[in-house]
Amino acid sequence: MSNMSLVLVITIVVFFGHIGDSEGGDLRKNFYKSACPLAEEIVKNVTWKHAASNSALPAKFLRMHFHDCFVRGCDGSVLLDSTANNKAEKVAVPNQSLTGFDVIDEIKEKLEETCPGVVSCADILALAARDSVSFQFKKSMWEVLTGRRDGRISRESEALSNIPSPFFNFTTLKQSFANKSLTLHDLVVLSGGHTIGVGHCNFFSNRLYNFTGKGDQDPSLDPTYASQLKAQCKTLSDNATTVAMDPGSPLSFDSHYYKAVNRKQGLFQSDAALLTNLESRKIVNELLDQDGFFTEFGQSMKRMGAVEVLTGSNGEIRKKCNVIN
Ligand code: HEM
Ligand SMILES: *[C@@H]1O[C@H](CO)[C@@H](O)[C@H](O)[C@H]1NC(C)=O
Ligand SMILES: *[C@@H]1O[C@H](CO)[C@@H](O)[C@H](O)[C@H]1NC(C)=O
Ligand SMILES: *[C@@H]1O[C@H](CO)[C@@H](O)[C@H](O)[C@H]1NC(C)=O
Ligand SMILES: *[C@@H]1O[C@H](CO)[C@@H](O)[C@H](O)[C@H]1NC(C)=O
Ligand SMILES: *[C@@H]1O[C@H](CO)[C@@H](O)[C@H](O)[C@H]1NC(C)=O
Ligand SMILES: CC(=O)N[C@H]1CO[C@H](CO)[C@@H](O)[C@@H]1O
């Protein structure tokens, strides 16, 4: 090959390689830097304003982002309302107790005033999840890449088949994450999201009252903790009461969840399942270290935040987050 054609080949590779970067659209740091320089600051300010008066908000947004990403990728589909002939993800049973949609709408309104049609709802949710959790620390807890675009489809049935159930065992949990190209390590790290927030009794009361259908308790649940839970969840059919998922520090984003899991005080079968596999148990123990947990959580959130994202010219930038354009 002559020097001339070598240069040509290199030029072509570099040129198309570059097009690939900017067009094929992987997520990027500060995607809105030129099109909407204040975008990330606006998301943060509105989120912090609400987090200051609503201590439940971080848990709501963290879970909402997770549910968004596990159904059709992080495309804002969880934010869409049902229509006359379609039941949206929102109405699926796992979505009961998702709230904070009004805060997303307020952020979106501000952004539409500042730079109309530029910032996606999927990115707003990814940023708001990070910023709401970060409010406790008054600094950003992990990096969020941006450039997601919004999907146009949201189906109840897909939420039911893609969001892992609290009754899953280790095998099905691992499979659920693998289906999203997430690893066992991601599963254990992201389960740490249960360090904040609450769960409804009906998602775990079988462990208290009728584990194998003989009126028995789940032997993998600490009996003292089980008694405390029974005092709150008085019957098997109670689907209204909620309890803290990380007993002792339900509002604090910390590594205490892993301590609880290790003491057989994981609330759901899916939490307890993390002790049933040797490799997983090892990771639980590593994550007891708070700084280690924060670092790993940021990295796994980045991977979850990139699941099946729409970028480039795919999807759309919604004008309102609850309805497609
Ligand atoms: C590993 C599989 C997972 C299962 C089976 C699961 C299941 C659940 C269930 C059943 C609830 C209680 C909902 C309610 O009763 O209102 C819940 C709450 C929550 N989950 Fe998960 N989850 C999983 C993974 C995750 C991940 C990856 C995150 C985020 C990184 C997350 C964050 C949360 C948060 C913050 C709450 C509290 C919500 C609130 O306070 O309203 N979960 N989860
Ligand atoms: C965000 O809040 C900070 C601190 O209150 C303020 O200085 C800044 O101007 C706000 N930015 C925007 C874009 O509203
Ligand atoms: C896990 O759950 C699946 C689905 O319910 C079941 O087929 C499998 O046998 C369970 N695995 C273990 C190890 O219990
Ligand atoms: C994983 O994906 C396969 C193929 O789509 C599906 O059949 C299976 O139910 C999924 N498993 C879980 C646990 O989500
Ligand atoms: C416990 O489970 C068994 C078997 O599924 C069922 O027959 C029984 O009615 C349940 N008990 C209660 C209190 O729901
Ligand atoms: C909770 O239980 C009540 C009474 O059994 C039932 O009417 C209601 O639909 C249930 N709610 C949910 C969200 O499952
Ligand atoms: C926010 C939202 O739409 N929540 C719905 C989740 O699902 C339950 C049960 O189907 C509905 O009652 C909620 O309105």
Coordinates of C-alpha atoms in Angstrom, one line a residue, residues 52-258:
A52 CA -35.6 20.0 50.8
S53 CA -39.3 19.7 51.7
N54 CA -39.9 16.1 50.6
S55 CA -37.5 13.6 52.2
A56 CA -39.2 10.7 50.2
L57 CA -38.2 12.2 46.9
P58 CA -34.8 10.6 46.4
A59 CA -36.2 7.1 46.8
K60 CA -39.0 7.9 44.4
F61 CA -36.8 9.2 41.7
L62 CA -34.1 6.5 42.1
R63 CA -36.7 3.8 41.7
M64 CA -38.5 5.6 38.9
H65 CA -35.2 5.8 36.9
F66 CA -34.6 2.1 37.5
H67 CA -38.1 1.2 36.3
D68 CA -37.6 3.5 33.2
C69 CA -34.4 1.8 32.3
F70 CA -35.7 -1.8 32.7
V71 CA -38.6 -1.3 30.3
R72 CA -37.6 -0.4 26.7
G73 CA -34.4 1.2 28.0
C74 CA -34.0 4.6 29.7
D75 CA -36.3 6.4 27.3
G76 CA -38.7 8.2 29.7
S77 CA -41.5 5.6 28.9
V78 CA -42.3 5.4 32.6
L79 CA -43.4 9.0 32.5
L80 CA -46.1 8.5 29.8
D81 CA -49.8 8.5 30.7
S82 CA -52.2 5.8 29.5
T83 CA -54.4 6.7 26.5
A84 CA -57.8 5.6 25.4
N85 CA -56.5 2.4 23.8
N86 CA -53.2 1.8 25.7
K87 CA -52.5 1.1 29.4
A88 CA -49.1 2.6 30.1
E89 CA -46.2 1.3 32.3
K90 CA -47.4 3.7 35.0
V91 CA -50.5 1.7 35.8
A92 CA -48.7 -1.6 36.2
V93 CA -48.7 -3.0 39.8
P94 CA -45.0 -2.6 40.3
N95 CA -45.6 1.1 39.7
Q96 CA -47.9 1.7 42.5
S97 CA -46.3 4.2 44.8
L98 CA -44.2 5.8 42.0
T99 CA -44.6 9.6 42.6
G100 CA -42.8 12.8 41.8
F101 CA -44.2 13.0 38.3
D102 CA -45.2 16.6 39.1
V103 CA -41.6 17.6 39.9
I104 CA -40.5 16.1 36.6
D105 CA -43.2 18.2 34.9
E106 CA -42.0 21.4 36.7
I107 CA -38.4 20.8 35.6
K108 CA -39.5 20.2 32.0
E109 CA -41.6 23.4 32.0
K110 CA -38.5 25.4 33.2
L111 CA -36.4 23.8 30.5
E112 CA -38.9 24.5 27.8
E113 CA -38.9 28.1 28.8
T114 CA -35.1 28.3 28.6
C115 CA -34.4 26.1 25.6
P116 CA -37.5 24.6 24.0
G117 CA -37.4 21.2 22.5
V118 CA -33.9 20.4 23.5
V119 CA -33.7 18.4 26.8
S120 CA -35.2 14.9 26.8
C121 CA -37.5 13.6 29.6
A122 CA -35.3 10.5 29.9
D123 CA -32.3 12.7 30.7
I124 CA -34.3 14.8 33.1
L125 CA -35.2 11.6 35.1
A126 CA -31.6 10.3 35.0
L127 CA -30.3 13.6 36.3
A128 CA -33.1 14.1 38.9
A129 CA -32.4 10.6 40.3
R130 CA -28.8 11.6 40.8
D131 CA -29.5 15.1 42.1
S132 CA -32.2 14.0 44.6
V133 CA -30.0 11.4 46.2
S134 CA -27.1 13.9 46.1
F135 CA -29.1 16.5 48.1
Q136 CA -28.2 14.8 51.3
F137 CA -24.5 15.3 50.6
K138 CA -24.8 18.8 48.9
K139 CA -22.6 17.5 46.1
S140 CA -23.0 15.3 43.1
M141 CA -22.7 11.6 44.0
W142 CA -22.2 10.2 40.5
E143 CA -21.7 11.2 36.9
V144 CA -24.7 11.1 34.6
L145 CA -24.0 11.0 30.9
T146 CA -26.6 12.6 28.8
G147 CA -28.0 12.6 25.2
R148 CA -30.9 10.1 25.7
R149 CA -33.9 10.7 23.6
D150 CA -37.5 9.9 24.5
G151 CA -39.5 6.9 23.4
R152 CA -43.0 6.9 22.1
I153 CA -44.3 3.6 23.5
S154 CA -45.2 2.6 27.1
R155 CA -47.0 -0.6 27.9
E156 CA -48.3 -2.0 31.2
S157 CA -47.5 -5.6 30.1
E158 CA -43.9 -4.8 29.4
A159 CA -43.5 -3.3 32.9
L160 CA -44.8 -6.6 34.4
S161 CA -42.5 -8.8 32.3
N162 CA -39.3 -6.7 32.7
I163 CA -39.3 -5.3 36.2
P164 CA -37.9 -7.9 38.7
S165 CA -40.3 -9.1 41.3
P166 CA -39.5 -9.0 45.1
F167 CA -40.3 -12.7 45.1
F168 CA -37.5 -13.5 42.7
N169 CA -34.7 -15.9 43.8
F170 CA -31.0 -15.4 43.0
T171 CA -31.3 -17.2 39.6
T172 CA -34.2 -15.1 38.3
L173 CA -32.7 -11.9 39.7
K174 CA -29.4 -12.5 37.9
Q175 CA -31.3 -13.4 34.7
S176 CA -33.4 -10.2 34.9
F177 CA -30.3 -8.1 35.1
A178 CA -28.4 -10.2 32.5
N179 CA -31.4 -9.4 30.2
K180 CA -30.4 -5.8 30.4
S181 CA -26.7 -6.6 30.0
L182 CA -26.1 -5.9 33.7
T183 CA -23.8 -8.2 35.7
L184 CA -24.1 -10.0 39.0
H185 CA -21.9 -7.3 40.4
D186 CA -24.4 -4.6 39.2
L187 CA -27.3 -6.6 40.7
V188 CA -25.7 -6.6 44.2
V189 CA -24.5 -2.9 43.9
L190 CA -27.8 -1.6 42.6
S191 CA -29.8 -3.5 45.2
G192 CA -28.1 -1.1 47.5
G193 CA -30.7 1.4 46.3
H194 CA -32.9 -0.2 49.0
T195 CA -30.9 1.8 51.5
I196 CA -33.6 4.4 51.1
G197 CA -37.3 4.3 50.9
V198 CA -40.2 2.1 51.8
G199 CA -41.9 -1.1 50.8
H200 CA -45.6 -2.2 51.0
C201 CA -46.4 -5.1 53.3
N202 CA -47.9 -7.3 50.6
F203 CA -44.5 -7.5 48.9
F204 CA -43.0 -9.4 51.8
S205 CA -45.7 -10.5 54.3
N206 CA -45.7 -14.0 52.9
R207 CA -42.3 -14.3 54.7
L208 CA -44.0 -13.4 58.0
Y209 CA -47.2 -15.4 57.8
N210 CA -47.3 -18.1 55.2
F211 CA -44.0 -18.8 53.6
T212 CA -44.6 -22.3 52.4
G213 CA -48.3 -22.4 52.7
K214 CA -48.2 -23.9 56.2
G215 CA -48.6 -20.7 58.2
D216 CA -44.9 -20.5 58.6
Q217 CA -42.1 -17.9 58.6
D218 CA -39.2 -17.6 56.1
P219 CA -36.3 -19.1 58.0
S220 CA -33.9 -16.8 56.2
L221 CA -35.5 -13.8 57.9
D222 CA -34.2 -12.8 61.4
P223 CA -37.0 -13.8 63.8
T224 CA -36.7 -10.7 66.0
Y225 CA -36.9 -8.5 62.9
A226 CA -39.9 -10.6 61.7
S227 CA -41.8 -9.8 64.9
Q228 CA -41.2 -6.1 64.5
L229 CA -42.5 -6.4 60.9
K230 CA -45.6 -8.3 62.1
A231 CA -46.4 -5.5 64.4
Q232 CA -46.6 -3.2 61.4
C233 CA -48.0 -5.6 58.8
K234 CA -50.8 -7.1 60.8
T235 CA -52.4 -9.4 58.2
L236 CA -51.3 -11.2 55.0
S237 CA -53.7 -9.1 52.9
D238 CA -52.5 -5.6 54.1
N239 CA -51.5 -3.8 50.9
A240 CA -51.7 -0.3 52.3
T241 CA -49.0 -0.1 55.1
T242 CA -45.4 0.6 54.2
V243 CA -42.3 0.0 56.2
A244 CA -38.7 1.3 55.9
M245 CA -36.6 -1.0 53.7
D246 CA -33.3 -0.2 55.6
P247 CA -34.3 -0.4 59.3
G248 CA -32.5 2.3 61.2
S249 CA -31.6 4.6 58.4
P250 CA -34.3 4.7 55.8
L251 CA -33.6 8.3 54.8
S252 CA -29.9 8.1 54.6
F253 CA -28.2 7.0 51.5
D254 CA -25.4 4.8 53.0
S255 CA -24.0 1.3 53.0
H256 CA -26.2 0.2 55.9
Y257 CA -28.4 -1.8 53.6
Y258 CA -25.7 -4.4 53.3

